């Protein structure tokens, strides 16, 4: 499978992440900074991180390295961890090693710098990766050693990736055009579902299970919840309403309470499919995760219902539908 994404830094300026997402971009990697000092944090990192998270876009980070030895690399890792402040990432922390000042340090030193940075990052609970261009991976670094330990992100601006080593992501151009970004942007293809494919990775808190009210025969959501010893307060019902997949703001109205009761009794069918807890990037797998027919014919019907005409199954169409599914806003066919 292939997933399309961008990497950005302050040079992209203001980014409209909703527009970016609507074009079919599936993930974002933001530069967190460069070097080893606190004042070298990318001035737009916080803005970019929030924009990606607010729009439910998987996000990772990279640091542009100026390290000249292993101790410098460790200090770069430490400043990254300080900037991250334990926040959650969906993608790895990448060590971007490519600066001219480093080129003649020698293969052993440069490879050890990558290991020192990445090990420090992984000890803090993040997944680490190395970013470098094809020439560096082929001639400057011990890529064979690095690919045993970390995920590799290779840069080669070409219509075809000719790098022969193992890698998970390819940066194929710096001249991409994406709605929501003025000017050029780096474009990437991810070939591995790193979000769920990391061995032993915590994929997040499971979706909460809803209370089963199938045995309740009355018409009061409050009494129904009390009958099974469940918190029936307004705040509890408001939370349940959202977890049950309803998208409007819960005010406790009679209609909302009836719909919530029916949903928890198993008798309610919304015009929308249930919100999928699926973490990947395949519309087919996302639909399967909630028990919906994922055939091309049914996806065509779903697309038409959600204002996508002339459905071809393109990555952009599927991404839009999958995003709606994850938000609980995908209309039933």
Short mmCIF file of C-alpha atoms in Angstrom, two decimals:
data_model
loop_
_atom_site.label_atom_id
_atom_site.label_comp_id
_atom_site.label_asym_id
_atom_site.label_seq_id
_atom_site.Cartn_x
_atom_site.Cartn_y
_atom_site.Cartn_z
CA UNK A 1 0.00 0.00 0.00
CA UNK A 2 1.06 3.59 -0.54
CA UNK A 3 0.25 6.70 1.48
CA UNK A 4 0.89 10.26 0.29
CA UNK A 5 2.23 12.91 2.62
CA UNK A 6 4.15 16.17 2.92
CA UNK A 7 6.99 17.44 5.06
CA UNK A 8 7.01 21.11 6.01
CA UNK A 9 9.05 23.75 7.78
CA UNK A 10 8.76 27.48 8.37
CA UNK A 11 9.46 28.08 4.67
CA UNK A 12 5.93 26.91 3.80
CA UNK A 13 4.49 29.81 5.81
CA UNK A 14 0.84 29.61 6.84
CA UNK A 15 -0.73 26.24 6.02
CA UNK A 16 -4.46 25.60 5.69
CA UNK A 17 -4.52 22.01 6.92
CA UNK A 18 -8.18 21.44 6.10
CA UNK A 19 -7.53 22.26 2.45
CA UNK A 20 -4.38 20.15 2.51
CA UNK A 21 -6.28 17.19 3.92
CA UNK A 22 -9.14 17.62 1.45
CA UNK A 23 -6.71 17.26 -1.46
CA UNK A 24 -5.86 13.75 -0.27
CA UNK A 25 -2.68 14.36 1.72
CA UNK A 26 -2.63 11.59 4.33
CA UNK A 27 0.11 12.59 6.78
CA UNK A 28 2.37 15.45 7.79
CA UNK A 29 5.99 15.50 8.94
CA UNK A 30 6.91 18.85 10.47
CA UNK A 31 10.40 20.15 11.11
CA UNK A 32 10.71 20.57 14.85
CA UNK A 33 13.98 22.44 14.58
CA UNK A 34 17.63 22.33 13.59
CA UNK A 35 20.78 21.87 15.66
CA UNK A 36 21.12 21.44 19.42
CA UNK A 37 20.08 24.76 20.96
CA UNK A 38 16.73 25.84 22.38
CA UNK A 39 16.54 28.89 20.11
CA UNK A 40 16.76 26.66 17.03
CA UNK A 41 13.20 25.39 17.29
CA UNK A 42 11.23 25.88 14.08
CA UNK A 43 9.09 28.98 14.73
CA UNK A 44 6.07 27.38 13.09
CA UNK A 45 6.32 23.92 14.64
CA UNK A 46 3.64 24.43 17.30
CA UNK A 47 1.30 25.93 14.71
CA UNK A 48 1.90 23.04 12.31
CA UNK A 49 1.55 20.35 14.96
CA UNK A 50 -1.74 21.80 16.17
CA UNK A 51 -3.03 22.20 12.62
CA UNK A 52 -2.34 18.57 11.77
CA UNK A 53 -3.79 17.22 15.02
CA UNK A 54 -6.89 19.43 14.82
CA UNK A 55 -7.58 18.04 11.36
CA UNK A 56 -7.00 14.42 12.42
CA UNK A 57 -3.87 14.06 10.28
CA UNK A 58 -1.12 11.70 11.43
CA UNK A 59 2.00 13.69 12.27
CA UNK A 60 5.71 13.04 12.72
CA UNK A 61 8.71 15.34 13.11
CA UNK A 62 12.26 15.74 11.86
CA UNK A 63 15.34 17.54 13.11
CA UNK A 64 17.87 18.97 10.66
CA UNK A 65 21.24 18.04 12.11
CA UNK A 66 24.36 20.17 12.34
CA UNK A 67 26.10 17.76 14.74
CA UNK A 68 29.82 17.18 14.27
CA UNK A 69 30.26 14.31 16.72
CA UNK A 70 28.33 11.79 18.82
CA UNK A 71 27.98 14.13 21.81
CA UNK A 72 26.45 16.79 19.56
CA UNK A 73 23.97 14.22 18.24
CA UNK A 74 22.94 13.32 21.78
CA UNK A 75 22.38 16.99 22.57
CA UNK A 76 20.25 17.30 19.44
CA UNK A 77 18.13 14.38 20.64
CA UNK A 78 17.76 15.98 24.07
CA UNK A 79 16.57 19.30 22.66
CA UNK A 80 14.03 17.48 20.45
CA UNK A 81 12.65 15.63 23.46
CA UNK A 82 12.42 18.90 25.37
CA UNK A 83 10.48 20.49 22.52
CA UNK A 84 8.16 17.48 22.23
CA UNK A 85 7.27 17.52 25.95
CA UNK A 86 5.96 13.93 25.78
CA UNK A 87 3.29 14.77 23.22
CA UNK A 88 1.94 11.96 21.07
CA UNK A 89 3.23 11.35 17.54
CA UNK A 90 1.83 8.96 14.93
CA UNK A 91 5.04 8.88 12.88
CA UNK A 92 8.68 8.62 13.94
CA UNK A 93 11.13 11.31 14.96
CA UNK A 94 13.48 11.50 11.98
CA UNK A 95 17.14 12.50 12.08
CA UNK A 96 17.79 14.56 8.95
CA UNK A 97 21.50 14.17 8.22
CA UNK A 98 22.75 15.80 5.03
CA UNK A 99 24.62 19.02 5.83
CA UNK A 100 27.81 19.84 3.90
CA UNK A 101 29.64 20.52 7.17
CA UNK A 102 29.20 16.84 8.11
CA UNK A 103 30.10 15.18 4.83
CA UNK A 104 33.77 14.54 5.59
CA UNK A 105 33.39 13.30 9.17
CA UNK A 106 33.70 9.71 8.05
CA UNK A 107 31.23 6.84 7.72
CA UNK A 108 31.83 5.47 11.22
CA UNK A 109 31.37 8.79 13.00
CA UNK A 110 28.30 9.76 10.98
CA UNK A 111 26.65 6.37 11.47
CA UNK A 112 27.38 6.47 15.21
CA UNK A 113 25.86 9.95 15.34
CA UNK A 114 22.64 8.58 13.83
CA UNK A 115 22.62 5.70 16.31
CA UNK A 116 23.27 8.01 19.27
CA UNK A 117 20.41 10.32 18.29
CA UNK A 118 17.94 7.57 17.47
CA UNK A 119 18.69 5.46 20.55
CA UNK A 120 18.10 8.46 22.79
CA UNK A 121 14.80 9.16 21.03
CA UNK A 122 13.64 5.56 21.32
CA UNK A 123 14.56 5.33 25.00
CA UNK A 124 12.12 8.20 25.53
CA UNK A 125 9.33 6.10 24.00
CA UNK A 126 9.27 7.43 20.45
CA UNK A 127 10.06 5.61 17.23
CA UNK A 128 13.16 6.94 15.47
CA UNK A 129 14.13 7.07 11.82
CA UNK A 130 16.93 8.39 9.63
CA UNK A 131 16.40 10.72 6.67
CA UNK A 132 19.12 11.06 4.02
CA UNK A 133 19.42 11.33 0.27
CA UNK A 134 20.38 8.41 -1.94
CA UNK A 135 24.02 9.51 -2.21
CA UNK A 136 24.46 9.74 1.56
CA UNK A 137 22.81 6.38 2.14
CA UNK A 138 24.89 4.76 -0.58
CA UNK A 139 28.30 6.39 0.02
CA UNK A 140 28.45 8.40 3.27
CA UNK A 141 26.55 6.35 5.87
CA UNK A 142 26.54 2.69 6.84
CA UNK A 143 22.95 2.29 5.69
CA UNK A 144 23.04 -1.48 6.13
CA UNK A 145 23.62 -1.02 9.84
CA UNK A 146 21.04 1.77 10.20
CA UNK A 147 18.27 -0.08 8.37
CA UNK A 148 18.58 -2.96 10.84
CA UNK A 149 17.72 -0.61 13.67
CA UNK A 150 15.49 2.18 12.35
CA UNK A 151 13.01 3.11 9.65
CA UNK A 152 14.68 4.80 6.67
CA UNK A 153 13.37 7.81 4.75
CA UNK A 154 15.23 8.29 1.47
CA UNK A 155 15.28 11.41 -0.71
CA UNK A 156 15.70 11.08 -4.45
CA UNK A 157 14.05 13.64 -6.72
CA UNK A 158 13.14 11.45 -9.61
CA UNK A 159 10.18 9.72 -11.26
CA UNK A 160 11.59 6.43 -9.98
CA UNK A 161 13.34 5.50 -6.74
CA UNK A 162 16.53 3.64 -7.64
CA UNK A 163 17.92 3.26 -4.11
CA UNK A 164 18.61 -0.44 -3.51
CA UNK A 165 18.64 -0.46 0.29
CA UNK A 166 15.68 -1.03 2.56
CA UNK A 167 13.47 1.99 3.21
CA UNK A 168 9.90 2.80 4.22
CA UNK A 169 9.44 6.28 2.79
CA UNK A 170 10.54 8.14 -0.34
CA UNK A 171 10.74 11.91 -0.71
CA UNK A 172 10.37 12.23 -4.48
CA UNK A 173 10.16 15.99 -5.08
CA UNK A 174 10.64 19.35 -3.43
CA UNK A 175 8.42 21.03 -6.01
CA UNK A 176 5.02 19.66 -5.04
CA UNK A 177 1.88 21.76 -5.28
CA UNK A 178 -0.86 21.27 -2.71
CA UNK A 179 -4.00 23.29 -2.14
CA UNK A 180 -3.66 25.07 1.20
CA UNK A 181 0.07 25.78 0.81
CA UNK A 182 1.50 28.72 -1.12
CA UNK A 183 4.54 27.73 -3.15
CA UNK A 184 6.34 24.42 -3.31
CA UNK A 185 6.32 21.65 -0.76
CA UNK A 186 8.20 18.35 -0.33
CA UNK A 187 6.12 15.32 -1.29
CA UNK A 188 6.53 11.79 0.04
CA UNK A 189 5.25 8.27 -0.46
CA UNK A 190 5.05 5.99 2.58
CA UNK A 191 5.09 2.29 1.69
CA UNK A 192 4.43 0.88 5.13
CA UNK A 193 1.61 1.41 7.58
CA UNK A 194 4.01 2.49 10.31
CA UNK A 195 1.05 3.60 12.41
CA UNK A 196 0.03 0.01 13.16
CA UNK A 197 2.95 -2.03 11.81
CA UNK A 198 5.50 -1.29 14.52
CA UNK A 199 6.06 -4.42 16.55
CA UNK A 200 5.01 -3.79 20.12
CA UNK A 201 3.82 -0.28 19.39
CA UNK A 202 1.02 1.08 21.53
CA UNK A 203 -1.65 2.08 19.03
CA UNK A 204 -3.49 4.21 21.53
CA UNK A 205 -6.37 3.84 23.94
CA UNK A 206 -9.06 1.47 22.65
CA UNK A 207 -12.42 2.92 21.75
CA UNK A 208 -14.62 2.80 24.87
CA UNK A 209 -17.34 0.15 24.89
CA UNK A 210 -20.91 1.43 25.08
CA UNK A 211 -23.36 0.19 27.71
CA UNK A 212 -25.76 -2.52 26.51
CA UNK A 213 -29.39 -1.47 27.05
CA UNK A 214 -30.92 -4.17 24.86
CA UNK A 215 -32.87 -5.64 27.80
CA UNK A 216 -34.44 -2.31 28.85
CA UNK A 217 -38.06 -1.99 27.66
CA UNK A 218 -38.92 1.56 28.80
CA UNK A 219 -38.50 4.92 27.08
CA UNK A 220 -36.23 6.88 29.48
CA UNK A 221 -32.49 6.98 28.87
CA UNK A 222 -31.95 8.06 32.47
CA UNK A 223 -33.89 5.12 33.89
CA UNK A 224 -32.29 2.77 31.39
CA UNK A 225 -28.78 3.71 32.49
CA UNK A 226 -29.75 3.51 36.16
CA UNK A 227 -31.17 0.03 35.59
CA UNK A 228 -27.68 -1.28 34.84
CA UNK A 229 -25.94 0.84 37.47
CA UNK A 230 -24.47 3.25 34.91
CA UNK A 231 -23.93 6.96 35.54
CA UNK A 232 -27.01 8.74 34.13
CA UNK A 233 -25.88 12.33 34.73
CA UNK A 234 -26.00 14.91 31.95
CA UNK A 235 -22.22 14.85 31.50
CA UNK A 236 -22.25 11.07 31.23
CA UNK A 237 -25.05 11.13 28.66
CA UNK A 238 -23.25 13.85 26.69
CA UNK A 239 -20.13 11.72 26.54
CA UNK A 240 -22.11 8.62 25.54
CA UNK A 241 -23.91 10.59 22.83
CA UNK A 242 -20.60 11.46 21.20
CA UNK A 243 -19.15 7.97 21.67
CA UNK A 244 -22.28 6.51 20.08
CA UNK A 245 -21.43 8.38 16.88
CA UNK A 246 -23.82 11.32 16.94
CA UNK A 247 -22.35 14.52 15.49
CA UNK A 248 -24.64 17.26 16.80
CA UNK A 249 -24.13 19.02 20.12
CA UNK A 250 -25.89 17.18 22.94
CA UNK A 251 -28.31 19.37 24.88
CA UNK A 252 -30.41 16.63 26.48
CA UNK A 253 -33.40 17.16 24.19
CA UNK A 254 -36.14 14.55 24.00
CA UNK A 255 -35.20 13.59 20.44
CA UNK A 256 -31.53 13.19 21.35
CA UNK A 257 -32.35 11.09 24.40
CA UNK A 258 -34.64 8.83 22.37
CA UNK A 259 -32.02 8.40 19.65
CA UNK A 260 -29.34 7.65 22.22
CA UNK A 261 -31.56 5.09 23.93
CA UNK A 262 -32.35 3.42 20.60
CA UNK A 263 -28.67 3.32 19.70
CA UNK A 264 -27.77 1.66 23.01
CA UNK A 265 -30.67 -0.76 22.62
CA UNK A 266 -29.43 -1.62 19.14
CA UNK A 267 -32.58 -0.30 17.43
CA UNK A 268 -31.24 2.93 15.95
CA UNK A 269 -29.79 3.34 12.50
CA UNK A 270 -28.32 6.74 11.76
CA UNK A 271 -28.03 8.18 8.26
CA UNK A 272 -24.28 7.93 8.94
CA UNK A 273 -22.12 4.85 9.36
CA UNK A 274 -20.70 4.39 12.89
CA UNK A 275 -17.45 6.22 13.50
CA UNK A 276 -14.59 3.84 12.74
CA UNK A 277 -11.78 3.42 15.25
CA UNK A 278 -9.61 2.08 12.41
CA UNK A 279 -6.15 3.76 12.50
CA UNK A 280 -4.87 2.90 9.04
CA UNK A 281 -5.25 4.49 5.62
CA UNK A 282 -7.22 2.00 3.53
CA UNK A 283 -10.88 2.78 2.84
CA UNK A 284 -11.49 -0.90 2.14
CA UNK A 285 -10.07 -1.93 5.51
CA UNK A 286 -11.84 0.95 7.24
CA UNK A 287 -15.22 -0.20 5.93
CA UNK A 288 -14.44 -3.81 6.80
CA UNK A 289 -13.62 -2.74 10.36
CA UNK A 290 -17.27 -1.74 10.89
CA UNK A 291 -18.71 -4.65 8.91
CA UNK A 292 -19.63 -2.75 5.74
CA UNK A 293 -19.39 -4.18 2.22
CA UNK A 294 -16.14 -2.78 0.81
CA UNK A 295 -16.56 -3.91 -2.79
CA UNK A 296 -15.98 -1.38 -5.56
CA UNK A 297 -19.71 -1.34 -6.39
CA UNK A 298 -20.70 -0.50 -2.83
CA UNK A 299 -17.93 2.08 -2.49
CA UNK A 300 -19.30 3.71 -5.65
CA UNK A 301 -22.74 3.91 -4.02
CA UNK A 302 -21.23 5.34 -0.84
CA UNK A 303 -19.25 7.88 -2.86
CA UNK A 304 -22.36 9.05 -4.70
CA UNK A 305 -24.22 9.40 -1.42
CA UNK A 306 -21.38 11.58 -0.13
CA UNK A 307 -21.33 13.91 -3.15
CA UNK A 308 -18.43 12.24 -4.97
CA UNK A 309 -19.50 11.61 -8.56
CA UNK A 310 -17.58 9.56 -11.12
CA UNK A 311 -15.96 7.43 -8.44
CA UNK A 312 -12.82 5.67 -9.68
CA UNK A 313 -11.30 4.57 -6.39
CA UNK A 314 -8.52 7.17 -6.59
CA UNK A 315 -6.37 7.84 -3.54
CA UNK A 316 -7.90 11.30 -3.18
CA UNK A 317 -11.50 10.03 -3.33
CA UNK A 318 -10.79 7.17 -0.93
CA UNK A 319 -8.97 9.44 1.51
CA UNK A 320 -11.91 11.84 1.61
CA UNK A 321 -14.35 9.00 2.27
CA UNK A 322 -12.08 7.43 4.89
CA UNK A 323 -11.71 10.73 6.72
CA UNK A 324 -15.50 11.06 6.85
CA UNK A 325 -15.75 7.49 8.17
CA UNK A 326 -13.25 8.19 10.94
CA UNK A 327 -15.18 11.33 11.91
CA UNK A 328 -18.55 9.53 11.94
CA UNK A 329 -19.76 11.69 9.03
CA UNK A 330 -19.86 9.14 6.21
CA UNK A 331 -23.44 8.88 4.91
CA UNK A 332 -24.89 5.43 4.43
CA UNK A 333 -25.45 4.24 0.88
#
